[in-house]
Short mmCIF file of C-alpha atoms and ligand atoms in Angstrom, two decimals:
data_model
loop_
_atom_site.label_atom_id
_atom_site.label_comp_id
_atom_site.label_asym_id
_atom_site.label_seq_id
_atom_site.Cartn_x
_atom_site.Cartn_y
_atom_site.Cartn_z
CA UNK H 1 -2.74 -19.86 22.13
CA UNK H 2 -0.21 -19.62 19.25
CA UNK H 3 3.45 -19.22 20.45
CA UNK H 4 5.03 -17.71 17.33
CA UNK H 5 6.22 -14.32 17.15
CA UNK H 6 5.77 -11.77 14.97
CA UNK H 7 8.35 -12.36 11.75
CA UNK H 8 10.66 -9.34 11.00
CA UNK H 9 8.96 -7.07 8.65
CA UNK H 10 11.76 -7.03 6.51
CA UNK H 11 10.52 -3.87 4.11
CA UNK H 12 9.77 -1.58 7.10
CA UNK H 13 13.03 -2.78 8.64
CA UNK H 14 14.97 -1.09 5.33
CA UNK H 15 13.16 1.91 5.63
CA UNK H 16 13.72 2.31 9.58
CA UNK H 17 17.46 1.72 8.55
CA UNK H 18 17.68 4.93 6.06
CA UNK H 19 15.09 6.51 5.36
CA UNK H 20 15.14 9.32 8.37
CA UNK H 21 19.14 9.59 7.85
CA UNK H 22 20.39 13.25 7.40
CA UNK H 23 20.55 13.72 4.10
CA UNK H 24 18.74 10.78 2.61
CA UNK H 25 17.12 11.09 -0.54
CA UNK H 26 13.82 8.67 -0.70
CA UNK H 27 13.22 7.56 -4.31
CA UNK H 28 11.76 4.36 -3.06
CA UNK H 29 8.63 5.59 -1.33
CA UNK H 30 5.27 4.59 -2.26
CA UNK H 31 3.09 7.12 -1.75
CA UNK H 32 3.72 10.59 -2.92
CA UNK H 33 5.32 14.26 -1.84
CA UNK H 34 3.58 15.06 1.19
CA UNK H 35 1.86 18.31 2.25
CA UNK H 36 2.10 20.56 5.65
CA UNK H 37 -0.60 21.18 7.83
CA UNK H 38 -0.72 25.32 6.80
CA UNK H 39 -1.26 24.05 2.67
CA UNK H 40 -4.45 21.79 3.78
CA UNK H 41 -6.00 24.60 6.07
CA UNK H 42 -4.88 26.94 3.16
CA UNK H 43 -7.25 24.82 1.10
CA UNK H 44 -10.38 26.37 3.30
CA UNK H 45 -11.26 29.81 4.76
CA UNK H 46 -9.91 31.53 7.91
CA UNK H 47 -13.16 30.00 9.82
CA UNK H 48 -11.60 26.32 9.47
CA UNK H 49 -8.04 27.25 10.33
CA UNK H 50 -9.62 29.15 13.44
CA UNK H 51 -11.33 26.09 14.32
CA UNK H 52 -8.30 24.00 14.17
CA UNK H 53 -6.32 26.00 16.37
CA UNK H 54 -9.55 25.43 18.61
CA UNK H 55 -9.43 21.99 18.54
CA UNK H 56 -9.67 20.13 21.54
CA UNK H 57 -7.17 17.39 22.17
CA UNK H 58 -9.49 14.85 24.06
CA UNK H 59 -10.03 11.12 22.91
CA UNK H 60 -11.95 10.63 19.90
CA UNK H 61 -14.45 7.86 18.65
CA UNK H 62 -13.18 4.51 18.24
CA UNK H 63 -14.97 4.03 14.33
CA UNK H 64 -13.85 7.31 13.55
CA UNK H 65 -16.00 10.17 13.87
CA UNK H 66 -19.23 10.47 11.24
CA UNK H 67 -17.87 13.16 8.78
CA UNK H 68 -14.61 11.81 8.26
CA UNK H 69 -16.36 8.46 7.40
CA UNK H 70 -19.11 10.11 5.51
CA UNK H 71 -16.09 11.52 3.30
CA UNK H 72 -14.38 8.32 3.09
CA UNK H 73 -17.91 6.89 1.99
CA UNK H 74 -17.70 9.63 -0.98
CA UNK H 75 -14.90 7.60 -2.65
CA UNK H 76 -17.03 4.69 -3.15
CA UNK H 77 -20.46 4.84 -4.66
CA UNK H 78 -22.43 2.08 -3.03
CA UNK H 79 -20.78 2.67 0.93
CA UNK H 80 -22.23 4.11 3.84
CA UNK H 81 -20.32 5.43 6.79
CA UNK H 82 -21.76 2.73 8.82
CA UNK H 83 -19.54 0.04 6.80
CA UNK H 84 -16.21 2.74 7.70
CA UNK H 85 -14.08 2.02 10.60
CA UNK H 86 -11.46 4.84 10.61
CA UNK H 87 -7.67 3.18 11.67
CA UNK H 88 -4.50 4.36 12.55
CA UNK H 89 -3.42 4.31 9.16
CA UNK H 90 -3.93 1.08 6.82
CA UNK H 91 -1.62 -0.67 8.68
CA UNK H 92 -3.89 -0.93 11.89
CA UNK H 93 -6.38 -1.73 9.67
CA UNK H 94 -4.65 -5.12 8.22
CA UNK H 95 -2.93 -6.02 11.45
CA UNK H 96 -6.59 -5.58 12.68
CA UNK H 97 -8.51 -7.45 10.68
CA UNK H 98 -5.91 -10.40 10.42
CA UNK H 99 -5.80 -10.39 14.12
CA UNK H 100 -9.30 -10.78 14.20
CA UNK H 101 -9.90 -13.48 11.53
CA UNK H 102 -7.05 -16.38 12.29
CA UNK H 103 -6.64 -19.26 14.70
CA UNK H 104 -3.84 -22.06 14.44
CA UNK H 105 -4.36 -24.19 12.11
CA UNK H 106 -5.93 -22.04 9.22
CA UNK H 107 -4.28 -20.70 6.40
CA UNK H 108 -4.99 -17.46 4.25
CA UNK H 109 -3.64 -16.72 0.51
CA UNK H 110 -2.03 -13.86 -0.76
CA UNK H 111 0.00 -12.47 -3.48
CA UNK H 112 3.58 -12.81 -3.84
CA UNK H 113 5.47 -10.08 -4.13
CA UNK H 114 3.25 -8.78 -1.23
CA UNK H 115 3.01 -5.68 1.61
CA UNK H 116 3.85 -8.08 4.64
CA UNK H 117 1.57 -7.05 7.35
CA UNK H 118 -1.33 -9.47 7.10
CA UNK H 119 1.03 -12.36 6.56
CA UNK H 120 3.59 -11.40 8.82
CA UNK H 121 0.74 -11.16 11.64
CA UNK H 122 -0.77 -14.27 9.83
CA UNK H 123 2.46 -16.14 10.93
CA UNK H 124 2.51 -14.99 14.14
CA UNK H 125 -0.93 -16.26 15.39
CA UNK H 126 -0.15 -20.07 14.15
CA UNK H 127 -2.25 -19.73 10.48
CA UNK H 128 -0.14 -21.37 7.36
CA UNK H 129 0.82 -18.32 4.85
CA UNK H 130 -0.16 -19.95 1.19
CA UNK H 131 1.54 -17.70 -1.24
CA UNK H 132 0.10 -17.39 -4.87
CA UNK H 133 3.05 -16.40 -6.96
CA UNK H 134 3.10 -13.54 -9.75
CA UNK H 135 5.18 -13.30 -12.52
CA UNK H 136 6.20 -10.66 -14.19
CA UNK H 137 6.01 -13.04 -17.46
CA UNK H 138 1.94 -12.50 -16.71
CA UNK H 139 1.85 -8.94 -15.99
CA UNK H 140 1.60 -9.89 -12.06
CA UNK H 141 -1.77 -10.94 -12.50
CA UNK H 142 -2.73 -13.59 -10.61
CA UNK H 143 -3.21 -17.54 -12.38
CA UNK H 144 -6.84 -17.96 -10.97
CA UNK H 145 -6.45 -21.74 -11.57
CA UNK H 146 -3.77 -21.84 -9.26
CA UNK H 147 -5.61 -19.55 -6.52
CA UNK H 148 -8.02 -22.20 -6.53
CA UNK H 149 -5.80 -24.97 -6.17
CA UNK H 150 -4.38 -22.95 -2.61
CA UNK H 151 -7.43 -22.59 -1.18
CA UNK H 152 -9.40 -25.22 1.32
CA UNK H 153 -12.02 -25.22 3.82
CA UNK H 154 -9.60 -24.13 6.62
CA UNK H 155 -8.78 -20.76 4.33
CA UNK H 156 -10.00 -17.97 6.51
CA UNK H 157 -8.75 -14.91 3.83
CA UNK H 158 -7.69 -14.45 0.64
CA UNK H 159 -5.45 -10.56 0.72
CA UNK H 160 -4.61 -9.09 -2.74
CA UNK H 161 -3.59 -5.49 -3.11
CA UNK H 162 -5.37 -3.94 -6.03
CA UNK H 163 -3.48 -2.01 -7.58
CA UNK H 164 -0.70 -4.20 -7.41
CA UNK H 165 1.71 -3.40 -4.95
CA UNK H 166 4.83 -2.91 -5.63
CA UNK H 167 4.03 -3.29 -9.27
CA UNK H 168 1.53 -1.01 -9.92
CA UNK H 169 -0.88 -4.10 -12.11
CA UNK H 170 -4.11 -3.73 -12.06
CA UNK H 171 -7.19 -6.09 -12.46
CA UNK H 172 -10.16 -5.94 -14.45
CA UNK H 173 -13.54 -6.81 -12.38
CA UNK H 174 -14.01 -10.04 -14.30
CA UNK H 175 -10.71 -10.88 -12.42
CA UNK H 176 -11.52 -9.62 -9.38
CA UNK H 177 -14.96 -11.72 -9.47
CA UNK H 178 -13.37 -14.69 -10.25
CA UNK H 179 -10.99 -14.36 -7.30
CA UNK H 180 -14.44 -13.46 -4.85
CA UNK H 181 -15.81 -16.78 -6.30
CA UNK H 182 -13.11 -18.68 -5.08
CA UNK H 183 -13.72 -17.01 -1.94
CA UNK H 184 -16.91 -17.47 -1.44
CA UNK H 185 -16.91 -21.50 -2.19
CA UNK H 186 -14.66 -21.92 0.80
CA UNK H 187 -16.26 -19.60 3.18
CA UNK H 188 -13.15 -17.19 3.14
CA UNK H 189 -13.14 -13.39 3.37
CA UNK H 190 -11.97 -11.68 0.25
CA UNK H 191 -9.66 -8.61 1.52
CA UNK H 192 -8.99 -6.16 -1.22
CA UNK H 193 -5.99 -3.46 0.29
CA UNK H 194 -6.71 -0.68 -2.52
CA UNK H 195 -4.13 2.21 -0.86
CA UNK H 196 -2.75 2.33 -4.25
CA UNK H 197 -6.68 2.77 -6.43
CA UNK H 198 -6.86 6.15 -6.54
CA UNK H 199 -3.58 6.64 -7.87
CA UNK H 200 -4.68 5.97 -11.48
CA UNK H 201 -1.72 6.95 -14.06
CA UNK H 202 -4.03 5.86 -17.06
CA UNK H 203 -7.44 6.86 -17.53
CA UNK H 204 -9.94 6.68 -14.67
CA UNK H 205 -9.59 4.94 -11.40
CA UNK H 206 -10.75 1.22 -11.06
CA UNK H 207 -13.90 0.36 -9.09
CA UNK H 208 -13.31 -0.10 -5.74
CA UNK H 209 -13.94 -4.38 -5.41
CA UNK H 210 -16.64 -3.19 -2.73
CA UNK H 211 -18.53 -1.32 -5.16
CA UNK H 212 -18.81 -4.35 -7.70
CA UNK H 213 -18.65 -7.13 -4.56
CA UNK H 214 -20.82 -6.88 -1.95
CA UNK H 215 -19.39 -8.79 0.18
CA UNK H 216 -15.59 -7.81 -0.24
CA UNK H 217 -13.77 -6.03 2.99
CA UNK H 218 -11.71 -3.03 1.53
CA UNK H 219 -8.53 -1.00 2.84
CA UNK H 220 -7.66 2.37 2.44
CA UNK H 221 -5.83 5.25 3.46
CA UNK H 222 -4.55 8.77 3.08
CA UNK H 223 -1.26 8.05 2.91
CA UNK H 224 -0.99 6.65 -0.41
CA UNK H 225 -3.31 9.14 -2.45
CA UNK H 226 -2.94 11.81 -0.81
CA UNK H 227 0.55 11.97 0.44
CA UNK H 228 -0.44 12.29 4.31
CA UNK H 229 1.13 9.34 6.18
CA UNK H 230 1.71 11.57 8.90
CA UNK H 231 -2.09 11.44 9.88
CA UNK H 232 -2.07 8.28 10.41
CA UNK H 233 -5.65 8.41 8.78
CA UNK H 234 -7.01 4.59 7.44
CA UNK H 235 -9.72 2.76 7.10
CA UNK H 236 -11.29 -0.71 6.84
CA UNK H 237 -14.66 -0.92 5.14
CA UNK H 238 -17.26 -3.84 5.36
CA UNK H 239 -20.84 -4.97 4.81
CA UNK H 240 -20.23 -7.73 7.14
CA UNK H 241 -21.23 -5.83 10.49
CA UNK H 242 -18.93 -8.69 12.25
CA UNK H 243 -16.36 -7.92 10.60
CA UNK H 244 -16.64 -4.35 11.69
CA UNK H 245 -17.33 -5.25 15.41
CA UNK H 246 -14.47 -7.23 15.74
CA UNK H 247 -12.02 -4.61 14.40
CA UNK H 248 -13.52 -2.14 16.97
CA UNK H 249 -12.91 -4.40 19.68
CA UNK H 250 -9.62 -5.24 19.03
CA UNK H 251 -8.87 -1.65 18.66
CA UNK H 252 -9.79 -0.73 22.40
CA UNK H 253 -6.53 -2.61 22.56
CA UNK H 254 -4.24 -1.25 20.41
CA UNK H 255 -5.21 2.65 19.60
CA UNK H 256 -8.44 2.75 21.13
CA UNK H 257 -8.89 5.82 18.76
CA UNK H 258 -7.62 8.12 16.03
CA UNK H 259 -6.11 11.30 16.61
CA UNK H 260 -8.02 14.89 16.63
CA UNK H 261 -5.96 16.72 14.44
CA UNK H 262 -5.48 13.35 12.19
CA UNK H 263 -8.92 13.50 11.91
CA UNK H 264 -9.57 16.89 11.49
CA UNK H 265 -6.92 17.31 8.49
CA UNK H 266 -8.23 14.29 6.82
CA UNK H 267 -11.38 15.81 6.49
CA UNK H 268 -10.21 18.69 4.49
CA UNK H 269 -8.28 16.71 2.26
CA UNK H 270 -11.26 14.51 1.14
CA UNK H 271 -12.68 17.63 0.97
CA UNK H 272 -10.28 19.02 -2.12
CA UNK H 273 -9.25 15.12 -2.84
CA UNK H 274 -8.84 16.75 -6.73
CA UNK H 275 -6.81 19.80 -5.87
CA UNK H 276 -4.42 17.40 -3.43
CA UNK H 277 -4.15 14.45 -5.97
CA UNK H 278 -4.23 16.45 -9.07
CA UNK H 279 -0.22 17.53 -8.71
CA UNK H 280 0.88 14.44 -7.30
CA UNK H 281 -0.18 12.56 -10.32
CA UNK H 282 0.79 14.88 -12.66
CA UNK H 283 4.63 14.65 -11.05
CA UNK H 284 3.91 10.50 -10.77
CA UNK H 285 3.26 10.51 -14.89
CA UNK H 286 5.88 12.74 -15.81
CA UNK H 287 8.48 10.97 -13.42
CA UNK H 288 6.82 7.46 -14.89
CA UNK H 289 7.76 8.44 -18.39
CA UNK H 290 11.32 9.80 -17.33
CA UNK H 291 11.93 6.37 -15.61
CA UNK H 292 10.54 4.44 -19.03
CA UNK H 293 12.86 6.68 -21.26
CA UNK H 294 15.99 5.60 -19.30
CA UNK H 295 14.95 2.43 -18.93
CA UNK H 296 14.65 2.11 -23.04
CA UNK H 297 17.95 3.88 -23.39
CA UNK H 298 19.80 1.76 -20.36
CA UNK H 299 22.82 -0.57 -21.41
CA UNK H 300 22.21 -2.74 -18.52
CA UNK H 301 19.00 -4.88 -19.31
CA UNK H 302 16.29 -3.69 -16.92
CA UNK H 303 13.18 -5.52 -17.43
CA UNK H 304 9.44 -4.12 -16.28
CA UNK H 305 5.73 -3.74 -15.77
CA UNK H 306 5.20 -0.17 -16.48
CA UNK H 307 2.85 0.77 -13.55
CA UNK H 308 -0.60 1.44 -14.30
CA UNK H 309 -1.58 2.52 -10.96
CA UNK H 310 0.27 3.57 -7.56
CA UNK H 311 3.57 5.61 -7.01
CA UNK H 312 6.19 2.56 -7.29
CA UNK H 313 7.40 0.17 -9.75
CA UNK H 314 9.21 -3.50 -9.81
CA UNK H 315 12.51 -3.37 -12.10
CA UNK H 316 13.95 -6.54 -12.90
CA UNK H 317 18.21 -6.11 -13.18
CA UNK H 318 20.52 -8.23 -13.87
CA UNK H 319 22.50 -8.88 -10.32
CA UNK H 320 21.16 -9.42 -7.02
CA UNK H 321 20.20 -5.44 -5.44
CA UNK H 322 20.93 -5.66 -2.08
CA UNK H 323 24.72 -4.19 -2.47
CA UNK H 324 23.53 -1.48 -5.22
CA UNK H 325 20.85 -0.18 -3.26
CA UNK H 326 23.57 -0.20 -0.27
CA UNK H 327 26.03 1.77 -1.96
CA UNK H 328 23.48 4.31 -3.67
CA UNK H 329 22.39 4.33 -0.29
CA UNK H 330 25.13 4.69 1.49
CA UNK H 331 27.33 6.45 -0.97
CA UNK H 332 25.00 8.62 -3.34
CA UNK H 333 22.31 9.46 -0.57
CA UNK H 334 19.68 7.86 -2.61
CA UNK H 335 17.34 5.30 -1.12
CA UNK H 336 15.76 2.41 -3.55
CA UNK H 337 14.21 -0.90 -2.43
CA UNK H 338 16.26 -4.09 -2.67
CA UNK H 339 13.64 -6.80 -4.01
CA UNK H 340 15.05 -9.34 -1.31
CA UNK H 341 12.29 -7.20 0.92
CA UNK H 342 9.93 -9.40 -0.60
CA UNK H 343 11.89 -12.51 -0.30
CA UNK H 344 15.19 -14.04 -1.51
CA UNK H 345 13.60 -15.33 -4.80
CA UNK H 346 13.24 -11.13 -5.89
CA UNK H 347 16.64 -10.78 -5.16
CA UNK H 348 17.55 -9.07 -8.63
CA UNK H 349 14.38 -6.89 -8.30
CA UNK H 350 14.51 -2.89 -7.05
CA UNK H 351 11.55 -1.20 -6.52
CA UNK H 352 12.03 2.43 -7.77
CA UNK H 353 9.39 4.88 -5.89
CA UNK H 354 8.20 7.94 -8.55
CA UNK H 355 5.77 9.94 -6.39
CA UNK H 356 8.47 12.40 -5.43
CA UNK H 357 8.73 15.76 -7.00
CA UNK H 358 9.94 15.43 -10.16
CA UNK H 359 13.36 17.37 -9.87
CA UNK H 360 14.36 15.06 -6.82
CA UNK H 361 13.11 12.05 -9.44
CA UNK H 362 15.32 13.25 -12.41
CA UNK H 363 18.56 13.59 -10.36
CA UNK H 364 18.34 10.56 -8.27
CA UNK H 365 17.20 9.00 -11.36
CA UNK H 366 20.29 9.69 -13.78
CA UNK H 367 22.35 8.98 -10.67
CA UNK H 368 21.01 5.53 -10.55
CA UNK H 369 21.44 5.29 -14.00
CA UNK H 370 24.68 6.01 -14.09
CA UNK H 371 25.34 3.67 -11.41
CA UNK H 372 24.01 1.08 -13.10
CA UNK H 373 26.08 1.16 -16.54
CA UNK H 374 29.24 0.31 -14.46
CA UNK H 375 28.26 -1.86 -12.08
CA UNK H 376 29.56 -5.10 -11.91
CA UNK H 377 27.33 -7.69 -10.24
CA UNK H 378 26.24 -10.67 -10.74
C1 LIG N 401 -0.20 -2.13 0.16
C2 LIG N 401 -0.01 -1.38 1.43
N1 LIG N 401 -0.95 -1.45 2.39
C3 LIG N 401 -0.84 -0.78 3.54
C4 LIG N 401 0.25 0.02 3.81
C5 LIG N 401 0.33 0.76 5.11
O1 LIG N 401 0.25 2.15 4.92
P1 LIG N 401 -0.33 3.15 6.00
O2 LIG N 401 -0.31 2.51 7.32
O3 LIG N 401 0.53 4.37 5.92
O4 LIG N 401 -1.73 3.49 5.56
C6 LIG N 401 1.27 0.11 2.86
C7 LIG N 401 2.48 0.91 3.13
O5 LIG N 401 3.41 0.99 2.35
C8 LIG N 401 1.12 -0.58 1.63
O6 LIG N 401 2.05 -0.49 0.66
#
């Protein structure tokens, strides 16, 4: 049995610190302005709110029930609900499926920067953490040569968020089938978290890897889209029917199930996934381009990836951000993200969330700003 315990998750531990503080201001979220429950039934007839407020509150199927998958299927074009299992929120679904997959004395790969669930929980049950670095030199694309290097017979998984997080890069499918190649010579599962695909702030979403990949296990949610991390509404999606079995079992320990009116509400969002996104991303482009127009007229140096995907991006600045994002914190009410969340070697990194409305973005924004020009660190 391993004996570690579970590492702090240092990102969620920020959050918990500020983030529900009277009279924060969030500009470090990732996913976008959320709705309320009376805009989504608003979305549908009087017969759908009527059978809401009908709703019974029992227990619901462990997978998820069949329509919400069958509308999580729609976002794909090759899946099946069958391949769906419905989670409380992606997070269950990577704590899950890492859970499920290590013993002492593997090791899995993933990115770094990285969202520190699977390795955190990694940790925990005794597997070595390999971590393939990024740079922002390379776009944060990862050097495939060097994935290959990390990986061995005792690799279990390979986790890459795609798109990036918290960067916001994105991969073309000749990259993404060069990583599943190096998957597939050691035997390891290829888990592609893509909470951040849909978000597309150029052109056309990418494929889903599970659309191009047969084999790839995928992660999603309605957080990130759709704004609705209050439902709690994720999934994990696989053709390896193993896979899927062995996140269902391990969830009659930790959720056992979804909830109703999680359920229910996701539903009619995949049902109008256009009219919910549609706003969001026009708010997330026209923040984007407020945030690269101070950036190009900032005295301070502030170096970036502009985001292609997703609701956050990675600035580069030129002290360490722990006390800045303290005292706009603390001082202006404004919440960023220190880059020592991802470890001490993104210490002069802030991750700047744009997925708020944009008024909110332009005044925290020019308050950061002007923050910034007289700061003094080092
Ligand atoms: C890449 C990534 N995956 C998963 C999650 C978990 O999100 P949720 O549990 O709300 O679906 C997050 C949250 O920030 C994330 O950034």
């Amino acid at each position: 049995m391993p004996t570690h315990t579970l590492p702090e998750f240092v990102l969620e531990r920020w959050f918990a610190e500020f983030e529900f503080v009277p009279g924060i201001r969030n500009l470090a979220a990732s996913c976008p302005f959320s709705a309320t429950t009376q805009e989504l039934l608003a979305l549908e007839g009087a017969e759908t709110t009527e059978r809401y407020l009908q709703l019974g509150l029992d227990y619901v199927e462990n997978p998820g029930n069949e329509r919400l998958r069958q509308g999580i299927a729609n976002l794909y074009t090759t899946l099946e609900p069958g391949y769906i299992r419905v989670t409380s929120g992606a997070s269950e679904s990577l704590f899950l499926l890492i859970l499920t997959t290590v013993q002492p004395g593997d090791n899995i790969v993933v990115e770094d920067p990285t969202y520190g669930n699977i390795a955190g929980v990694a940790q925990a049950q005794g597997a070595e953490v390999r971590r393939l670095p990024l740079q922002l030199e390379q776009d944060w694309k990862p050097d495939i040569e060097q994935l290959a290097q990390l990986v061995d017979d005792r690799t279990r998984l390979i986790y890459m968020t795609h798109s990036h997080h918290p960067t916001g890069s994105v991969r073309t499918v000749e990259e993404m089938q060069a990583i599943v190649r190096i998957a597939e010579r050691v035997g390891a599962i290829f888990a592609s978290d893509e909470v951040f695909r849909l978000i597309a702030l150029d052109g056309t979403p990418a494929p889903s890897v599970i659309d191009v990949i047969e084999q790839a296990v995928v992660i999603g949610d309605m957080t990130k889209p759709w704004g609705l991390g209050g439902l709690r509404v994720g999934w994990v999606a696989s053709r390896n029917t193993e896979i899927l079995k062995r996140v269902s079992a391990a969830r009659d320990y930790s959720t056992m199930c979804g909830s109703a009116p999680g359920e229910f509400l996701a539903e009619i969002a995949l049902r109008h996934t256009q009219e919910v996104i549609a706003p969001r991303l026009a708010a997330a482009r026209s923040n984007r381009q407020l945030l690269a127009d101070a950036i190009a007229g900032s005295q301070k140096p502030v170096r970036w990836l502009t985001p292609q995907a997703g609701y956050t991006a990675l600035l580069q600045l030129p002290f360490s951000t722990e006390p800045f994002c303290r005292y706009l914190a603390e001082e202006k009410r404004f919440l960023l993200l220190p880059g020592y969340v991802y470890g001490k070697q993104y210490e002069r990194f802030m991750r700047i969330g744009f997925g708020c409305r944009t008024e909110l973005f332009a005044e925290g924004l020019e308050t950061v700003m002007q923050v910034l020009q007289g700061w003094d660190g080092d």
